[in-house]
mmCIF file with all atom_site columns, C-alpha atoms in Angstrom:
data_model
loop_
_atom_site.group_PDB
_atom_site.id
_atom_site.type_symbol
_atom_site.label_atom_id
_atom_site.label_alt_id
_atom_site.label_comp_id
_atom_site.label_asym_id
_atom_site.label_entity_id
_atom_site.label_seq_id
_atom_site.pdbx_PDB_ins_code
_atom_site.Cartn_x
_atom_site.Cartn_y
_atom_site.Cartn_z
_atom_site.occupancy
_atom_site.B_iso_or_equiv
_atom_site.pdbx_formal_charge
_atom_site.auth_seq_id
_atom_site.auth_comp_id
_atom_site.auth_asym_id
_atom_site.auth_atom_id
_atom_site.pdbx_PDB_model_num
ATOM 1   C CA . MET A 1 1   ? 40.658  8.874   14.689 1.00 0.00 ? 196 MET A CA 1
ATOM 2   C CA . GLN A 1 2   ? 39.958  12.315  16.086 1.00 0.00 ? 197 GLN A CA 1
ATOM 3   C CA . LYS A 1 3   ? 36.546  13.083  17.547 1.00 0.00 ? 198 LYS A CA 1
ATOM 4   C CA . VAL A 1 4   ? 35.012  16.099  15.805 1.00 0.00 ? 199 VAL A CA 1
ATOM 5   C CA . LYS A 1 5   ? 31.972  17.973  17.081 1.00 0.00 ? 200 LYS A CA 1
ATOM 6   C CA . LEU A 1 6   ? 29.222  18.335  14.514 1.00 0.00 ? 201 LEU A CA 1
ATOM 7   C CA . PRO A 1 7   ? 27.739  21.754  13.783 1.00 0.00 ? 202 PRO A CA 1
ATOM 8   C CA . LEU A 1 8   ? 24.431  22.412  15.562 1.00 0.00 ? 203 LEU A CA 1
ATOM 9   C CA . THR A 1 9   ? 22.745  23.578  12.346 1.00 0.00 ? 204 THR A CA 1
ATOM 10  C CA . LEU A 1 10  ? 23.534  23.299  8.682  1.00 0.00 ? 205 LEU A CA 1
ATOM 11  C CA . ASP A 1 11  ? 22.298  24.762  5.398  1.00 0.00 ? 206 ASP A CA 1
ATOM 12  C CA . PRO A 1 12  ? 21.211  21.619  3.548  1.00 0.00 ? 207 PRO A CA 1
ATOM 13  C CA . HIS A 1 13  ? 20.898  23.188  0.093  1.00 0.00 ? 208 HIS A CA 1
ATOM 14  C CA . LYS A 1 14  ? 24.417  24.684  0.083  1.00 0.00 ? 209 LYS A CA 1
ATOM 15  C CA . ASP A 1 15  ? 25.948  21.579  1.645  1.00 0.00 ? 210 ASP A CA 1
ATOM 16  C CA . ALA A 1 16  ? 24.127  19.301  -0.832 1.00 0.00 ? 211 ALA A CA 1
ATOM 17  C CA . GLN A 1 17  ? 25.496  21.299  -3.769 1.00 0.00 ? 212 GLN A CA 1
ATOM 18  C CA . ARG A 1 18  ? 28.999  20.712  -2.352 1.00 0.00 ? 213 ARG A CA 1
ATOM 19  C CA . ARG A 1 19  ? 28.168  17.036  -1.571 1.00 0.00 ? 214 ARG A CA 1
ATOM 20  C CA . MET A 1 20  ? 29.321  17.492  2.040  1.00 0.00 ? 215 MET A CA 1
ATOM 21  C CA . ASP A 1 21  ? 29.876  14.545  4.362  1.00 0.00 ? 216 ASP A CA 1
ATOM 22  C CA . TYR A 1 22  ? 30.019  14.903  8.135  1.00 0.00 ? 217 TYR A CA 1
ATOM 23  C CA . ALA A 1 23  ? 31.291  12.344  10.636 1.00 0.00 ? 218 ALA A CA 1
ATOM 24  C CA . GLY A 1 24  ? 31.510  13.276  14.287 1.00 0.00 ? 219 GLY A CA 1
ATOM 25  C CA . TYR A 1 25  ? 29.669  13.373  17.555 1.00 0.00 ? 220 TYR A CA 1
ATOM 26  C CA . LEU A 1 26  ? 27.046  15.325  19.445 1.00 0.00 ? 221 LEU A CA 1
ATOM 27  C CA . PRO A 1 27  ? 27.786  15.712  23.176 1.00 0.00 ? 222 PRO A CA 1
ATOM 28  C CA . SER A 1 28  ? 25.334  13.872  25.428 1.00 0.00 ? 223 SER A CA 1
ATOM 29  C CA . SER A 1 29  ? 24.689  17.158  27.261 1.00 0.00 ? 224 SER A CA 1
ATOM 30  C CA . LEU A 1 30  ? 22.822  18.427  24.171 1.00 0.00 ? 225 LEU A CA 1
ATOM 31  C CA . LEU A 1 31  ? 20.436  15.451  24.157 1.00 0.00 ? 226 LEU A CA 1
ATOM 32  C CA . SER A 1 32  ? 18.158  16.742  26.926 1.00 0.00 ? 227 SER A CA 1
ATOM 33  C CA . ARG A 1 33  ? 14.873  15.381  25.517 1.00 0.00 ? 228 ARG A CA 1
ATOM 34  C CA . LEU A 1 34  ? 16.415  11.930  25.106 1.00 0.00 ? 229 LEU A CA 1
ATOM 35  C CA . ALA A 1 35  ? 17.749  12.131  28.680 1.00 0.00 ? 230 ALA A CA 1
ATOM 36  C CA . GLU A 1 36  ? 14.175  12.728  29.902 1.00 0.00 ? 231 GLU A CA 1
ATOM 37  C CA . SER A 1 37  ? 13.005  9.581   28.092 1.00 0.00 ? 232 SER A CA 1
ATOM 38  C CA . VAL A 1 38  ? 15.678  7.211   29.447 1.00 0.00 ? 233 VAL A CA 1
ATOM 39  C CA . SER A 1 39  ? 17.373  6.593   32.793 1.00 0.00 ? 234 SER A CA 1
ATOM 40  C CA . ASN A 1 40  ? 20.734  7.901   31.598 1.00 0.00 ? 235 ASN A CA 1
ATOM 41  C CA . VAL A 1 41  ? 22.559  8.800   28.369 1.00 0.00 ? 236 VAL A CA 1
ATOM 42  C CA . LEU A 1 42  ? 25.845  6.894   28.652 1.00 0.00 ? 237 LEU A CA 1
ATOM 43  C CA . SER A 1 43  ? 27.765  8.156   25.616 1.00 0.00 ? 238 SER A CA 1
ATOM 44  C CA . ASP A 1 44  ? 28.038  10.924  23.086 1.00 0.00 ? 239 ASP A CA 1
ATOM 45  C CA . ALA A 1 45  ? 26.034  10.378  19.908 1.00 0.00 ? 240 ALA A CA 1
ATOM 46  C CA . GLN A 1 46  ? 28.166  9.195   16.990 1.00 0.00 ? 241 GLN A CA 1
ATOM 47  C CA . VAL A 1 47  ? 26.709  10.620  13.775 1.00 0.00 ? 242 VAL A CA 1
ATOM 48  C CA . THR A 1 48  ? 27.446  10.420  10.055 1.00 0.00 ? 243 THR A CA 1
ATOM 49  C CA . LEU A 1 49  ? 25.647  12.675  7.564  1.00 0.00 ? 244 LEU A CA 1
ATOM 50  C CA . SER A 1 50  ? 25.857  12.821  3.803  1.00 0.00 ? 245 SER A CA 1
ATOM 51  C CA . LEU A 1 51  ? 24.163  15.616  1.851  1.00 0.00 ? 246 LEU A CA 1
ATOM 52  C CA . SER A 1 52  ? 23.473  15.365  -1.863 1.00 0.00 ? 247 SER A CA 1
ATOM 53  C CA . VAL A 1 53  ? 21.048  16.221  -4.652 1.00 0.00 ? 248 VAL A CA 1
ATOM 54  C CA . ASP A 1 54  ? 19.053  13.317  -6.122 1.00 0.00 ? 249 ASP A CA 1
ATOM 55  C CA . PRO A 1 55  ? 18.082  12.923  -9.815 1.00 0.00 ? 250 PRO A CA 1
ATOM 56  C CA . GLN A 1 56  ? 14.788  14.784  -9.148 1.00 0.00 ? 251 GLN A CA 1
ATOM 57  C CA . LYS A 1 57  ? 16.836  17.791  -7.934 1.00 0.00 ? 252 LYS A CA 1
ATOM 58  C CA . LEU A 1 58  ? 15.705  17.243  -4.331 1.00 0.00 ? 253 LEU A CA 1
ATOM 59  C CA . THR A 1 59  ? 18.115  17.910  -1.479 1.00 0.00 ? 254 THR A CA 1
ATOM 60  C CA . VAL A 1 60  ? 18.751  14.714  0.488  1.00 0.00 ? 255 VAL A CA 1
ATOM 61  C CA . ILE A 1 61  ? 20.163  14.252  3.997  1.00 0.00 ? 256 ILE A CA 1
ATOM 62  C CA . LYS A 1 62  ? 21.186  10.636  4.541  1.00 0.00 ? 257 LYS A CA 1
ATOM 63  C CA . GLY A 1 63  ? 22.782  9.451   7.741  1.00 0.00 ? 258 GLY A CA 1
ATOM 64  C CA . SER A 1 64  ? 23.066  7.198   10.723 1.00 0.00 ? 259 SER A CA 1
ATOM 65  C CA . ALA A 1 65  ? 23.508  7.737   14.452 1.00 0.00 ? 260 ALA A CA 1
ATOM 66  C CA . GLN A 1 66  ? 24.347  5.627   17.503 1.00 0.00 ? 261 GLN A CA 1
ATOM 67  C CA . VAL A 1 67  ? 24.189  6.350   21.211 1.00 0.00 ? 262 VAL A CA 1
ATOM 68  C CA . GLU A 1 68  ? 24.311  4.169   24.306 1.00 0.00 ? 263 GLU A CA 1
ATOM 69  C CA . VAL A 1 69  ? 21.583  4.706   26.879 1.00 0.00 ? 264 VAL A CA 1
ATOM 70  C CA . GLU A 1 70  ? 20.555  3.146   30.161 1.00 0.00 ? 265 GLU A CA 1
ATOM 71  C CA . LEU A 1 71  ? 16.965  1.904   30.377 1.00 0.00 ? 266 LEU A CA 1
ATOM 72  C CA . GLU A 1 72  ? 14.934  0.362   33.192 1.00 0.00 ? 267 GLU A CA 1
ATOM 73  C CA . CYS A 1 73  ? 13.734  -3.172  32.599 1.00 0.00 ? 268 CYS A CA 1
ATOM 74  C CA . GLN A 1 74  ? 9.947   -3.308  32.867 1.00 0.00 ? 269 GLN A CA 1
ATOM 75  C CA . ARG A 1 75  ? 10.080  -6.917  34.058 1.00 0.00 ? 270 ARG A CA 1
ATOM 76  C CA . CYS A 1 76  ? 12.597  -6.717  36.915 1.00 0.00 ? 271 CYS A CA 1
ATOM 77  C CA . SER A 1 77  ? 13.070  -2.900  37.344 1.00 0.00 ? 272 SER A CA 1
ATOM 78  C CA . ASN A 1 78  ? 16.860  -3.182  37.062 1.00 0.00 ? 273 ASN A CA 1
ATOM 79  C CA . PRO A 1 79  ? 18.827  -0.885  34.761 1.00 0.00 ? 274 PRO A CA 1
ATOM 80  C CA . PHE A 1 80  ? 20.484  -2.158  31.586 1.00 0.00 ? 275 PHE A CA 1
ATOM 81  C CA . SER A 1 81  ? 22.360  -0.507  28.757 1.00 0.00 ? 276 SER A CA 1
ATOM 82  C CA . GLN A 1 82  ? 21.240  -0.532  25.149 1.00 0.00 ? 277 GLN A CA 1
ATOM 83  C CA . THR A 1 83  ? 22.668  0.981   21.988 1.00 0.00 ? 278 THR A CA 1
ATOM 84  C CA . LEU A 1 84  ? 20.176  2.973   19.957 1.00 0.00 ? 279 LEU A CA 1
ATOM 85  C CA . ASP A 1 85  ? 21.091  2.726   16.289 1.00 0.00 ? 280 ASP A CA 1
ATOM 86  C CA . CYS A 1 86  ? 19.094  4.579   13.654 1.00 0.00 ? 281 CYS A CA 1
ATOM 87  C CA . GLU A 1 87  ? 19.361  5.358   9.975  1.00 0.00 ? 282 GLU A CA 1
ATOM 88  C CA . PHE A 1 88  ? 17.454  8.137   8.258  1.00 0.00 ? 283 PHE A CA 1
ATOM 89  C CA . LEU A 1 89  ? 16.775  9.711   4.875  1.00 0.00 ? 284 LEU A CA 1
ATOM 90  C CA . PHE A 1 90  ? 15.370  13.257  4.916  1.00 0.00 ? 285 PHE A CA 1
ATOM 91  C CA . SER A 1 91  ? 14.543  15.912  2.380  1.00 0.00 ? 286 SER A CA 1
ATOM 92  C CA . PRO A 1 92  ? 14.186  19.472  3.707  1.00 0.00 ? 287 PRO A CA 1
ATOM 93  C CA . VAL A 1 93  ? 10.965  21.414  3.031  1.00 0.00 ? 288 VAL A CA 1
ATOM 94  C CA . LYS A 1 94  ? 10.057  25.045  3.712  1.00 0.00 ? 289 LYS A CA 1
ATOM 95  C CA . SER A 1 95  ? 6.532   24.161  4.867  1.00 0.00 ? 290 SER A CA 1
ATOM 96  C CA . LEU A 1 96  ? 4.573   21.025  5.658  1.00 0.00 ? 291 LEU A CA 1
ATOM 97  C CA . GLU A 1 97  ? 2.442   21.571  2.516  1.00 0.00 ? 292 GLU A CA 1
ATOM 98  C CA . GLN A 1 98  ? 5.551   20.760  0.441  1.00 0.00 ? 293 GLN A CA 1
ATOM 99  C CA . ALA A 1 99  ? 5.914   17.471  2.313  1.00 0.00 ? 294 ALA A CA 1
ATOM 100 C CA . ASP A 1 100 ? 2.985   15.986  0.364  1.00 0.00 ? 295 ASP A CA 1
ATOM 101 C CA . ASP A 1 101 ? 4.977   16.364  -2.884 1.00 0.00 ? 296 ASP A CA 1
ATOM 102 C CA . LEU A 1 102 ? 7.980   14.368  -1.635 1.00 0.00 ? 297 LEU A CA 1
ATOM 103 C CA . PRO A 1 103 ? 8.555   10.774  -2.767 1.00 0.00 ? 298 PRO A CA 1
ATOM 104 C CA . GLU A 1 104 ? 7.674   8.226   -0.081 1.00 0.00 ? 299 GLU A CA 1
ATOM 105 C CA . ILE A 1 105 ? 11.284  7.199   0.522  1.00 0.00 ? 300 ILE A CA 1
ATOM 106 C CA . TYR A 1 106 ? 12.084  10.628  2.019  1.00 0.00 ? 301 TYR A CA 1
ATOM 107 C CA . GLU A 1 107 ? 10.941  11.914  5.375  1.00 0.00 ? 302 GLU A CA 1
ATOM 108 C CA . PRO A 1 108 ? 10.296  15.660  5.378  1.00 0.00 ? 303 PRO A CA 1
ATOM 109 C CA . ILE A 1 109 ? 12.324  17.893  7.677  1.00 0.00 ? 304 ILE A CA 1
ATOM 110 C CA . GLU A 1 110 ? 11.205  21.470  8.090  1.00 0.00 ? 305 GLU A CA 1
ATOM 111 C CA . LEU A 1 111 ? 13.717  24.268  7.640  1.00 0.00 ? 306 LEU A CA 1
ATOM 112 C CA . ASN A 1 112 ? 13.911  27.022  10.252 1.00 0.00 ? 307 ASN A CA 1
ATOM 113 C CA . GLU A 1 113 ? 13.493  30.743  9.455  1.00 0.00 ? 308 GLU A CA 1
ATOM 114 C CA . PHE A 1 114 ? 17.133  30.929  8.299  1.00 0.00 ? 309 PHE A CA 1
ATOM 115 C CA . GLY A 1 115 ? 16.799  28.023  5.849  1.00 0.00 ? 310 GLY A CA 1
ATOM 116 C CA . GLU A 1 116 ? 18.779  25.696  8.115  1.00 0.00 ? 311 GLU A CA 1
ATOM 117 C CA . VAL A 1 117 ? 18.172  22.315  9.745  1.00 0.00 ? 312 VAL A CA 1
ATOM 118 C CA . ASN A 1 118 ? 18.776  21.847  13.467 1.00 0.00 ? 313 ASN A CA 1
ATOM 119 C CA . ILE A 1 119 ? 20.936  18.702  13.583 1.00 0.00 ? 314 ILE A CA 1
ATOM 120 C CA . VAL A 1 120 ? 20.510  18.163  17.335 1.00 0.00 ? 315 VAL A CA 1
ATOM 121 C CA . GLU A 1 121 ? 16.704  18.085  17.088 1.00 0.00 ? 316 GLU A CA 1
ATOM 122 C CA . LEU A 1 122 ? 16.809  15.855  14.010 1.00 0.00 ? 317 LEU A CA 1
ATOM 123 C CA . ILE A 1 123 ? 19.108  13.277  15.644 1.00 0.00 ? 318 ILE A CA 1
ATOM 124 C CA . GLU A 1 124 ? 17.346  13.445  19.004 1.00 0.00 ? 319 GLU A CA 1
ATOM 125 C CA . ASP A 1 125 ? 13.955  12.830  17.358 1.00 0.00 ? 320 ASP A CA 1
ATOM 126 C CA . GLU A 1 126 ? 15.353  9.753   15.620 1.00 0.00 ? 321 GLU A CA 1
ATOM 127 C CA . PHE A 1 127 ? 16.740  8.383   18.897 1.00 0.00 ? 322 PHE A CA 1
ATOM 128 C CA . ILE A 1 128 ? 13.431  8.910   20.694 1.00 0.00 ? 323 ILE A CA 1
ATOM 129 C CA . LEU A 1 129 ? 11.592  7.129   17.877 1.00 0.00 ? 324 LEU A CA 1
ATOM 130 C CA . SER A 1 130 ? 14.000  4.188   18.109 1.00 0.00 ? 325 SER A CA 1
ATOM 131 C CA . LEU A 1 131 ? 13.413  3.628   21.841 1.00 0.00 ? 326 LEU A CA 1
ATOM 132 C CA . PRO A 1 132 ? 11.717  0.293   22.585 1.00 0.00 ? 327 PRO A CA 1
ATOM 133 C CA . LEU A 1 133 ? 8.059   0.511   23.603 1.00 0.00 ? 328 LEU A CA 1
ATOM 134 C CA . VAL A 1 134 ? 8.657   -1.853  26.531 1.00 0.00 ? 329 VAL A CA 1
ATOM 135 C CA . PRO A 1 135 ? 12.320  -1.921  27.537 1.00 0.00 ? 330 PRO A CA 1
ATOM 136 C CA . MET A 1 136 ? 13.357  -5.334  28.871 1.00 0.00 ? 331 MET A CA 1
ATOM 137 C CA . HIS A 1 137 ? 16.514  -7.375  29.374 1.00 0.00 ? 332 HIS A CA 1
ATOM 138 C CA . ASN A 1 138 ? 16.994  -10.470 27.260 1.00 0.00 ? 333 ASN A CA 1
ATOM 139 C CA . SER A 1 139 ? 15.231  -13.269 29.144 1.00 0.00 ? 334 SER A CA 1
ATOM 140 C CA . GLU A 1 140 ? 18.554  -14.964 30.029 1.00 0.00 ? 335 GLU A CA 1
ATOM 141 C CA . HIS A 1 141 ? 19.850  -11.751 31.692 1.00 0.00 ? 336 HIS A CA 1
ATOM 142 C CA . CYS A 1 142 ? 16.645  -10.806 33.535 1.00 0.00 ? 337 CYS A CA 1
ATOM 143 C CA . GLU A 1 143 ? 16.235  -11.577 37.256 1.00 0.00 ? 338 GLU A CA 1
ATOM 144 C CA . VAL A 1 144 ? 12.568  -12.488 36.770 1.00 0.00 ? 339 VAL A CA 1
ATOM 145 C CA . SER A 1 145 ? 12.618  -16.122 35.676 1.00 0.00 ? 340 SER A CA 1
ATOM 146 C CA . VAL A 1 146 ? 10.201  -17.663 33.208 1.00 0.00 ? 341 VAL A CA 1
ATOM 147 C CA . ALA A 1 147 ? 8.798   -19.791 36.067 1.00 0.00 ? 342 ALA A CA 1
ATOM 148 C CA . GLU A 1 148 ? 7.676   -16.631 37.907 1.00 0.00 ? 343 GLU A CA 1
ATOM 149 C CA . GLN A 1 149 ? 5.762   -15.311 34.898 1.00 0.00 ? 344 GLN A CA 1
ATOM 150 C CA . VAL A 1 150 ? 2.078   -16.254 34.785 1.00 0.00 ? 345 VAL A CA 1
ATOM 151 C CA . PHE A 1 151 ? 0.148   -16.612 31.551 1.00 0.00 ? 346 PHE A CA 1
ATOM 152 C CA . GLY A 1 152 ? -3.449  -17.684 31.030 1.00 0.00 ? 347 GLY A CA 1
ATOM 153 C CA . GLU A 1 153 ? -5.383  -18.628 34.190 1.00 0.00 ? 348 GLU A CA 1
ATOM 154 C CA . LEU A 1 154 ? -5.073  -16.457 37.304 1.00 0.00 ? 349 LEU A CA 1
ATOM 155 C CA . PRO A 1 155 ? -3.996  -18.084 40.568 1.00 0.00 ? 350 PRO A CA 1
ATOM 156 C CA . GLU A 1 156 ? -6.931  -18.816 42.922 1.00 0.00 ? 351 GLU A CA 1
ATOM 157 C CA . GLU A 1 157 ? -5.951  -16.147 45.472 1.00 0.00 ? 352 GLU A CA 1
ATOM 158 C CA . LEU A 1 158 ? -6.179  -13.462 42.788 1.00 0.00 ? 353 LEU A CA 1
ATOM 159 C CA . ALA A 1 159 ? -9.313  -14.872 41.144 1.00 0.00 ? 354 ALA A CA 1
ATOM 160 C CA . SER A 1 160 ? -11.234 -14.941 44.465 1.00 0.00 ? 355 SER A CA 1
ATOM 161 C CA . LYS A 1 161 ? -10.723 -11.207 45.183 1.00 0.00 ? 356 LYS A CA 1
ATOM 162 C CA . PRO A 1 162 ? -13.911 -9.140  44.918 1.00 0.00 ? 357 PRO A CA 1
ATOM 163 C CA . ASN A 1 163 ? -14.318 -7.079  41.785 1.00 0.00 ? 358 ASN A CA 1
ATOM 164 C CA . PRO A 1 164 ? -13.656 -3.393  42.639 1.00 0.00 ? 359 PRO A CA 1
ATOM 165 C CA . PHE A 1 165 ? -16.146 -2.349  39.957 1.00 0.00 ? 360 PHE A CA 1
ATOM 166 C CA . ALA A 1 166 ? -19.036 -4.283  41.521 1.00 0.00 ? 361 ALA A CA 1
ATOM 167 C CA . VAL A 1 167 ? -20.050 -1.057  43.328 1.00 0.00 ? 362 VAL A CA 1
ATOM 168 C CA . LEU A 1 168 ? -20.740 0.526   39.941 1.00 0.00 ? 363 LEU A CA 1
ATOM 169 C CA . ALA A 1 169 ? -23.270 -2.194  39.145 1.00 0.00 ? 364 ALA A CA 1
ATOM 170 C CA . ASN A 1 170 ? -25.370 -1.014  42.129 1.00 0.00 ? 365 ASN A CA 1
ATOM 171 C CA . LEU A 1 171 ? -25.296 2.571   40.803 1.00 0.00 ? 366 LEU A CA 1
ATOM 172 C CA . LYS A 1 172 ? -26.434 1.382   37.391 1.00 0.00 ? 367 LYS A CA 1
ATOM 173 C CA . LYS A 1 173 ? -29.481 -0.372  38.923 1.00 0.00 ? 368 LYS A CA 1
ATOM 174 C CA . ASN A 1 174 ? -30.616 2.826   40.698 1.00 0.00 ? 369 ASN A CA 1
#
């Protein structure tokens, strides 16, 4: 199958009337905000989009996207790769006031001054939202073993350290 670059913007209302479907990729070089949030973007983003008009006469952008990124494990600080996979269902609005009138199943996406949707921003936002809060290896692949992890009581050497906030107690008394 041939790799096809997706357009950077599209007119959702015209494309929905034609029931357009897009399947292609966005080059990783365009995903600059995602690159700032991860260690490395390892692949181009594979994207499928389907535009249609629902029974309420609302324009709908339905799609999915996948990209492979490199994250840093917060347990052992080693890099690992993870595939970000997201699905979305948007309905374009001219202003955020119109977003209140949308059914709950649709996320609003604001149109630009030309009545178009920026596909790169839309996909990149979805990838950033799908990033894990605390990236970690699976426990069997992580270098930090379960035996090295401490839960509950602190070891005596840590518990016997003086409290660094004890100085503030003296200030409170004065």
